[in-house]
């Protein structure tokens, strides 16, 4: 542990900020899925399913491209990469790419939090 109080405080502040940004992204993705999928059971399934095999590549590719171009830049917001399974799950559960992208067009311009690592 560093004995310099100023350095410790700076490090603690960075960790707190990182956690707050990650919480924002977690909450944003939950909001995104639940407002796009009105069926609560299906939304819950989409939120909890991980490690599923992607079969709908066209949908997933289109959605990922838009997400990374207009919502979160993976170079600056690397934590967003951990949420791509939610987008793939939307595609795998029958939500078409244009519906997902249309929803992103409405909500992504409102995002003002970046550098989520």
Tab-separated table of N, CA and C in Angstrom:
chain	number	residue	atom	x	y	z
A	1	UNK	N	0.850	-1.179	0.000
A	1	UNK	CA	0.000	0.000	0.000
A	1	UNK	C	0.891	1.237	0.000
A	2	UNK	N	0.479	2.227	-0.732
A	2	UNK	CA	1.234	3.470	-0.827
A	2	UNK	C	0.981	4.310	0.415
A	3	UNK	N	2.056	4.845	0.987
A	3	UNK	CA	1.904	5.641	2.211
A	3	UNK	C	1.661	7.115	1.924
A	4	UNK	N	1.690	7.504	0.657
A	4	UNK	CA	1.443	8.891	0.292
A	4	UNK	C	-0.068	9.109	0.208
A	5	UNK	N	-0.641	9.906	1.124
A	5	UNK	CA	-2.101	10.082	1.149
A	5	UNK	C	-2.661	10.679	-0.142
A	6	UNK	N	-1.933	11.590	-0.760
A	6	UNK	CA	-2.424	12.216	-1.992
A	6	UNK	C	-2.510	11.178	-3.112
A	7	UNK	N	-1.466	10.374	-3.266
A	7	UNK	CA	-1.476	9.343	-4.302
A	7	UNK	C	-2.554	8.299	-4.025
A	8	UNK	N	-2.718	7.936	-2.760
A	8	UNK	CA	-3.758	6.975	-2.404
A	8	UNK	C	-5.133	7.529	-2.761
A	9	UNK	N	-5.369	8.805	-2.446
A	9	UNK	CA	-6.663	9.431	-2.725
A	9	UNK	C	-6.915	9.507	-4.230
A	10	UNK	N	-5.896	9.832	-4.999
A	10	UNK	CA	-6.046	9.878	-6.458
A	10	UNK	C	-6.396	8.500	-7.010
A	11	UNK	N	-5.713	7.477	-6.517
A	11	UNK	CA	-5.999	6.111	-6.968
A	11	UNK	C	-7.405	5.687	-6.562
A	12	UNK	N	-7.793	6.004	-5.349
A	12	UNK	CA	-9.136	5.655	-4.871
A	12	UNK	C	-10.206	6.366	-5.695
A	13	UNK	N	-9.951	7.603	-6.061
A	13	UNK	CA	-10.895	8.363	-6.881
A	13	UNK	C	-11.027	7.736	-8.265
A	14	UNK	N	-9.921	7.316	-8.847
A	14	UNK	CA	-9.963	6.667	-10.161
A	14	UNK	C	-10.761	5.363	-10.102
A	15	UNK	N	-10.551	4.591	-9.060
A	15	UNK	CA	-11.290	3.331	-8.906
A	15	UNK	C	-12.781	3.615	-8.724
A	16	UNK	N	-13.119	4.600	-7.909
A	16	UNK	CA	-14.522	4.967	-7.700
A	16	UNK	C	-15.161	5.401	-9.011
A	17	UNK	N	-14.459	6.244	-9.774
A	17	UNK	CA	-14.988	6.708	-11.053
A	17	UNK	C	-15.189	5.544	-12.024
A	18	UNK	N	-14.232	4.614	-12.055
A	18	UNK	CA	-14.345	3.452	-12.922
A	18	UNK	C	-15.578	2.627	-12.547
A	19	UNK	N	-15.783	2.407	-11.266
A	19	UNK	CA	-16.944	1.637	-10.808
A	19	UNK	C	-18.247	2.346	-11.160
A	20	UNK	N	-18.275	3.662	-11.009
A	20	UNK	CA	-19.488	4.419	-11.337
A	20	UNK	C	-19.796	4.315	-12.826
A	21	UNK	N	-18.771	4.398	-13.670
A	21	UNK	CA	-18.982	4.302	-15.113
A	21	UNK	C	-19.451	2.902	-15.501
A	22	UNK	N	-18.884	1.892	-14.871
A	22	UNK	CA	-19.321	0.526	-15.156
A	22	UNK	C	-20.765	0.312	-14.713
A	23	UNK	N	-21.111	0.855	-13.573
A	23	UNK	CA	-22.491	0.760	-13.097
A	23	UNK	C	-23.425	1.461	-14.073
A	24	UNK	N	-23.003	2.618	-14.585
A	24	UNK	CA	-23.806	3.315	-15.587
A	24	UNK	C	-24.047	2.410	-16.789
A	25	UNK	N	-22.990	1.791	-17.316
A	25	UNK	CA	-23.149	0.943	-18.495
A	25	UNK	C	-24.026	-0.268	-18.186
A	26	UNK	N	-23.846	-0.878	-17.026
A	26	UNK	CA	-24.705	-2.001	-16.625
A	26	UNK	C	-26.170	-1.575	-16.592
A	27	UNK	N	-26.432	-0.435	-15.963
A	27	UNK	CA	-27.804	0.074	-15.863
A	27	UNK	C	-28.356	0.449	-17.237
A	28	UNK	N	-27.513	1.066	-18.066
A	28	UNK	CA	-27.934	1.445	-19.413
A	28	UNK	C	-28.342	0.215	-20.216
A	29	UNK	N	-27.531	-0.828	-20.173
A	29	UNK	CA	-27.833	-2.027	-20.956
A	29	UNK	C	-29.094	-2.719	-20.442
A	30	UNK	N	-29.293	-2.713	-19.140
A	30	UNK	CA	-30.519	-3.288	-18.586
A	30	UNK	C	-31.728	-2.475	-19.060
A	31	UNK	N	-31.632	-1.157	-18.992
A	31	UNK	CA	-32.701	-0.285	-19.485
A	31	UNK	C	-32.950	-0.555	-20.966
A	32	UNK	N	-31.869	-0.644	-21.736
A	32	UNK	CA	-31.975	-0.845	-23.176
A	32	UNK	C	-32.753	-2.118	-23.490
A	33	UNK	N	-32.373	-3.216	-22.865
A	33	UNK	CA	-33.034	-4.500	-23.126
A	33	UNK	C	-34.487	-4.461	-22.660
A	34	UNK	N	-34.719	-3.954	-21.466
A	34	UNK	CA	-36.078	-3.994	-20.908
A	34	UNK	C	-37.043	-3.053	-21.620
A	35	UNK	N	-36.554	-1.974	-22.205
A	35	UNK	CA	-37.452	-1.099	-22.963
A	35	UNK	C	-37.659	-1.608	-24.379
A	36	UNK	N	-36.740	-2.421	-24.864
A	36	UNK	CA	-36.875	-2.987	-26.206
A	36	UNK	C	-37.707	-4.264	-26.203
A	37	UNK	N	-37.651	-5.006	-25.101
A	37	UNK	CA	-38.351	-6.289	-24.983
A	37	UNK	C	-39.369	-6.173	-23.852
A	38	UNK	N	-40.638	-5.920	-24.182
A	38	UNK	CA	-41.637	-5.712	-23.134
A	38	UNK	C	-41.973	-6.966	-22.321
A	39	UNK	N	-41.722	-8.142	-22.869
A	39	UNK	CA	-41.983	-9.392	-22.151
A	39	UNK	C	-40.912	-9.557	-21.069
A	40	UNK	N	-41.311	-9.444	-19.806
A	40	UNK	CA	-40.359	-9.459	-18.688
A	40	UNK	C	-39.564	-10.763	-18.615
A	41	UNK	N	-40.209	-11.890	-18.888
A	41	UNK	CA	-39.497	-13.174	-18.827
A	41	UNK	C	-38.434	-13.268	-19.921
A	42	UNK	N	-38.788	-12.820	-21.115
A	42	UNK	CA	-37.828	-12.850	-22.215
A	42	UNK	C	-36.686	-11.870	-21.951
A	43	UNK	N	-37.009	-10.688	-21.460
A	43	UNK	CA	-35.963	-9.705	-21.135
A	43	UNK	C	-35.013	-10.266	-20.087
A	44	UNK	N	-35.563	-10.942	-19.093
A	44	UNK	CA	-34.732	-11.543	-18.048
A	44	UNK	C	-33.835	-12.637	-18.630
A	45	UNK	N	-34.391	-13.437	-19.523
A	45	UNK	CA	-33.604	-14.489	-20.186
A	45	UNK	C	-32.453	-13.871	-20.977
A	46	UNK	N	-32.743	-12.808	-21.700
A	46	UNK	CA	-31.717	-12.127	-22.494
A	46	UNK	C	-30.623	-11.568	-21.598
A	47	UNK	N	-31.009	-11.029	-20.454
A	47	UNK	CA	-30.033	-10.438	-19.536
A	47	UNK	C	-29.146	-11.501	-18.877
A	48	UNK	N	-29.680	-12.692	-18.670
A	48	UNK	CA	-28.947	-13.709	-17.906
A	48	UNK	C	-28.206	-14.731	-18.759
A	49	UNK	N	-28.578	-14.878	-20.015
A	49	UNK	CA	-27.950	-15.895	-20.863
A	49	UNK	C	-26.577	-15.431	-21.323
A	50	UNK	N	-25.567	-16.214	-21.000
A	50	UNK	CA	-24.210	-15.924	-21.473
A	50	UNK	C	-23.628	-17.193	-22.068
A	51	UNK	N	-22.684	-17.019	-22.931
A	51	UNK	CA	-22.009	-18.171	-23.509
A	51	UNK	C	-22.807	-18.927	-24.552
A	52	UNK	N	-23.903	-18.336	-25.005
A	52	UNK	CA	-24.704	-18.991	-26.035
A	52	UNK	C	-23.996	-18.857	-27.384
A	53	UNK	N	-24.206	-19.829	-28.237
A	53	UNK	CA	-23.614	-19.786	-29.562
A	53	UNK	C	-24.388	-18.804	-30.431
A	54	UNK	N	-23.666	-17.927	-31.104
A	54	UNK	CA	-24.289	-16.962	-32.011
A	54	UNK	C	-24.575	-17.665	-33.328
A	55	UNK	N	-25.826	-17.599	-33.748
A	55	UNK	CA	-26.228	-18.207	-35.013
A	55	UNK	C	-26.679	-17.155	-36.013
A	56	UNK	N	-27.212	-16.060	-35.506
A	56	UNK	CA	-27.711	-15.003	-36.378
A	56	UNK	C	-26.600	-13.964	-36.578
A	57	UNK	N	-25.610	-14.347	-37.398
A	57	UNK	CA	-24.431	-13.504	-37.583
A	57	UNK	C	-24.755	-12.166	-38.237
A	58	UNK	N	-25.657	-12.161	-39.209
A	58	UNK	CA	-25.972	-10.909	-39.903
A	58	UNK	C	-26.533	-9.879	-38.938
A	59	UNK	N	-27.489	-10.296	-38.126
A	59	UNK	CA	-28.085	-9.389	-37.144
A	59	UNK	C	-27.026	-8.918	-36.155
A	60	UNK	N	-26.285	-9.849	-35.592
A	60	UNK	CA	-25.280	-9.495	-34.584
A	60	UNK	C	-24.233	-8.550	-35.148
A	61	UNK	N	-23.760	-8.820	-36.356
A	61	UNK	CA	-22.734	-7.965	-36.960
A	61	UNK	C	-23.258	-6.547	-37.177
A	62	UNK	N	-24.466	-6.426	-37.714
A	62	UNK	CA	-25.046	-5.098	-37.940
A	62	UNK	C	-25.220	-4.339	-36.629
A	63	UNK	N	-25.715	-5.036	-35.618
A	63	UNK	CA	-25.964	-4.414	-34.318
A	63	UNK	C	-24.650	-4.026	-33.644
A	64	UNK	N	-23.657	-4.917	-33.673
A	64	UNK	CA	-22.350	-4.598	-33.077
A	64	UNK	C	-21.734	-3.387	-33.766
A	65	UNK	N	-21.793	-3.363	-35.100
A	65	UNK	CA	-21.210	-2.237	-35.837
A	65	UNK	C	-21.833	-0.919	-35.401
A	66	UNK	N	-23.159	-0.888	-35.321
A	66	UNK	CA	-23.819	0.356	-34.922
A	66	UNK	C	-23.477	0.711	-33.474
A	67	UNK	N	-23.522	-0.270	-32.603
A	67	UNK	CA	-23.237	-0.060	-31.179
A	67	UNK	C	-21.851	0.553	-30.991
A	68	UNK	N	-20.857	0.005	-31.691
A	68	UNK	CA	-19.491	0.497	-31.524
A	68	UNK	C	-19.231	1.793	-32.283
A	69	UNK	N	-19.982	2.057	-33.328
A	69	UNK	CA	-19.811	3.314	-34.067
A	69	UNK	C	-20.562	4.480	-33.439
A	70	UNK	N	-21.682	4.204	-32.777
A	70	UNK	CA	-22.555	5.289	-32.327
A	70	UNK	C	-22.850	5.322	-30.833
A	71	UNK	N	-22.536	4.262	-30.123
A	71	UNK	CA	-22.864	4.225	-28.693
A	71	UNK	C	-21.603	4.219	-27.831
A	72	UNK	N	-20.810	3.191	-27.976
A	72	UNK	CA	-19.603	3.043	-27.164
A	72	UNK	C	-18.450	2.609	-28.054
A	73	UNK	N	-17.378	3.362	-28.030
A	73	UNK	CA	-16.188	3.062	-28.811
A	73	UNK	C	-15.359	2.032	-28.042
A	74	UNK	N	-15.119	0.854	-28.618
A	74	UNK	CA	-14.399	-0.176	-27.859
A	74	UNK	C	-12.973	0.225	-27.482
A	75	UNK	N	-12.376	1.154	-28.207
A	75	UNK	CA	-11.031	1.618	-27.848
A	75	UNK	C	-11.061	2.475	-26.585
A	76	UNK	N	-12.136	3.218	-26.389
A	76	UNK	CA	-12.270	4.084	-25.212
A	76	UNK	C	-13.119	3.454	-24.124
A	77	UNK	N	-14.040	2.625	-24.516
A	77	UNK	CA	-15.015	2.050	-23.587
A	77	UNK	C	-14.890	0.525	-23.597
A	78	UNK	N	-13.741	0.026	-23.205
A	78	UNK	CA	-13.477	-1.410	-23.329
A	78	UNK	C	-14.457	-2.272	-22.532
A	79	UNK	N	-15.018	-1.735	-21.465
A	79	UNK	CA	-15.985	-2.498	-20.676
A	79	UNK	C	-17.234	-2.818	-21.507
A	80	UNK	N	-17.517	-2.000	-22.507
A	80	UNK	CA	-18.680	-2.242	-23.365
A	80	UNK	C	-18.561	-3.567	-24.115
A	81	UNK	N	-17.342	-4.011	-24.354
A	81	UNK	CA	-17.159	-5.307	-25.019
A	81	UNK	C	-17.794	-6.440	-24.222
A	82	UNK	N	-17.794	-6.300	-22.903
A	82	UNK	CA	-18.359	-7.361	-22.059
A	82	UNK	C	-19.884	-7.404	-22.118
A	83	UNK	N	-20.494	-6.440	-22.773
A	83	UNK	CA	-21.957	-6.391	-22.858
A	83	UNK	C	-22.488	-6.800	-24.226
A	84	UNK	N	-21.602	-7.163	-25.144
A	84	UNK	CA	-22.066	-7.517	-26.481
A	84	UNK	C	-22.932	-8.777	-26.489
A	85	UNK	N	-22.775	-9.631	-25.477
A	85	UNK	CA	-23.624	-10.830	-25.421
A	85	UNK	C	-25.099	-10.444	-25.349
A	86	UNK	N	-25.405	-9.301	-24.733
A	86	UNK	CA	-26.800	-8.860	-24.649
A	86	UNK	C	-27.347	-8.537	-26.033
A	87	UNK	N	-26.529	-7.896	-26.845
A	87	UNK	CA	-26.955	-7.562	-28.203
A	87	UNK	C	-27.136	-8.831	-29.028
A	88	UNK	N	-26.197	-9.768	-28.888
A	88	UNK	CA	-26.325	-11.046	-29.598
A	88	UNK	C	-27.568	-11.793	-29.123
A	89	UNK	N	-27.838	-11.753	-27.823
A	89	UNK	CA	-29.025	-12.431	-27.284
A	89	UNK	C	-30.311	-11.834	-27.838
A	90	UNK	N	-30.338	-10.525	-28.039
A	90	UNK	CA	-31.516	-9.909	-28.653
A	90	UNK	C	-31.740	-10.505	-30.038
A	91	UNK	N	-30.664	-10.573	-30.827
A	91	UNK	CA	-30.768	-11.154	-32.171
A	91	UNK	C	-31.206	-12.611	-32.111
A	92	UNK	N	-30.616	-13.370	-31.218
A	92	UNK	CA	-30.915	-14.804	-31.116
A	92	UNK	C	-32.337	-15.067	-30.629
A	93	UNK	N	-32.941	-14.077	-29.998
A	93	UNK	CA	-34.308	-14.244	-29.490
A	93	UNK	C	-35.335	-13.549	-30.366
A	94	UNK	N	-34.978	-13.311	-31.615
A	94	UNK	CA	-35.954	-12.869	-32.601
A	94	UNK	C	-36.149	-11.380	-32.762
A	95	UNK	N	-35.367	-10.566	-32.085
A	95	UNK	CA	-35.472	-9.121	-32.288
A	95	UNK	C	-34.600	-8.789	-33.496
A	96	UNK	N	-35.197	-8.192	-34.529
A	96	UNK	CA	-34.426	-7.967	-35.747
A	96	UNK	C	-33.475	-6.778	-35.596
A	97	UNK	N	-32.440	-6.786	-36.416
A	97	UNK	CA	-31.370	-5.790	-36.325
A	97	UNK	C	-31.904	-4.367	-36.454
A	98	UNK	N	-32.823	-4.140	-37.375
A	98	UNK	CA	-33.316	-2.775	-37.584
A	98	UNK	C	-34.083	-2.257	-36.372
A	99	UNK	N	-34.777	-3.129	-35.671
A	99	UNK	CA	-35.473	-2.726	-34.444
A	99	UNK	C	-34.462	-2.352	-33.367
A	100	UNK	N	-33.426	-3.169	-33.209
A	100	UNK	CA	-32.394	-2.898	-32.206
A	100	UNK	C	-31.668	-1.600	-32.541
A	101	UNK	N	-31.272	-1.447	-33.797
A	101	UNK	CA	-30.553	-0.239	-34.222
A	101	UNK	C	-31.450	0.983	-34.096
A	102	UNK	N	-32.718	0.847	-34.430
A	102	UNK	CA	-33.653	1.965	-34.269
A	102	UNK	C	-33.729	2.426	-32.826
A	103	UNK	N	-33.718	1.465	-31.912
A	103	UNK	CA	-33.738	1.801	-30.482
A	103	UNK	C	-32.435	2.494	-30.085
A	104	UNK	N	-31.314	2.009	-30.624
A	104	UNK	CA	-30.026	2.655	-30.342
A	104	UNK	C	-30.012	4.092	-30.850
A	105	UNK	N	-30.611	4.314	-32.012
A	105	UNK	CA	-30.649	5.672	-32.574
A	105	UNK	C	-31.361	6.630	-31.633
A	106	UNK	N	-32.318	6.121	-30.864
A	106	UNK	CA	-33.053	6.963	-29.920
A	106	UNK	C	-32.292	7.215	-28.629
A	107	UNK	N	-31.567	6.215	-28.134
A	107	UNK	CA	-30.963	6.349	-26.807
A	107	UNK	C	-29.475	6.675	-26.813
A	108	UNK	N	-28.747	6.217	-27.808
A	108	UNK	CA	-27.291	6.424	-27.786
A	108	UNK	C	-26.867	7.891	-27.859
A	109	UNK	N	-27.579	8.752	-28.587
A	109	UNK	CA	-27.169	10.163	-28.577
A	109	UNK	C	-27.254	10.814	-27.193
A	110	UNK	N	-27.977	10.207	-26.276
A	110	UNK	CA	-28.127	10.764	-24.933
A	110	UNK	C	-26.984	10.378	-23.996
A	111	UNK	N	-26.134	9.450	-24.419
A	111	UNK	CA	-25.040	8.962	-23.571
A	111	UNK	C	-23.953	10.018	-23.469
A	112	UNK	N	-23.606	10.363	-22.239
A	112	UNK	CA	-22.535	11.343	-22.039
A	112	UNK	C	-21.422	10.798	-21.150
A	113	UNK	N	-21.400	9.496	-20.967
A	113	UNK	CA	-20.365	8.852	-20.161
A	113	UNK	C	-19.494	8.019	-21.099
A	114	UNK	N	-18.195	8.247	-21.043
A	114	UNK	CA	-17.262	7.493	-21.879
A	114	UNK	C	-16.015	7.172	-21.077
A	115	UNK	N	-15.078	6.530	-21.709
A	115	UNK	CA	-13.855	6.047	-21.060
A	115	UNK	C	-14.205	5.050	-19.957
A	116	UNK	N	-15.058	4.095	-20.324
A	116	UNK	CA	-15.507	3.059	-19.391
A	116	UNK	C	-14.591	1.849	-19.579
A	117	UNK	N	-13.679	1.680	-18.648
A	117	UNK	CA	-12.690	0.591	-18.766
A	117	UNK	C	-12.932	-0.472	-17.711
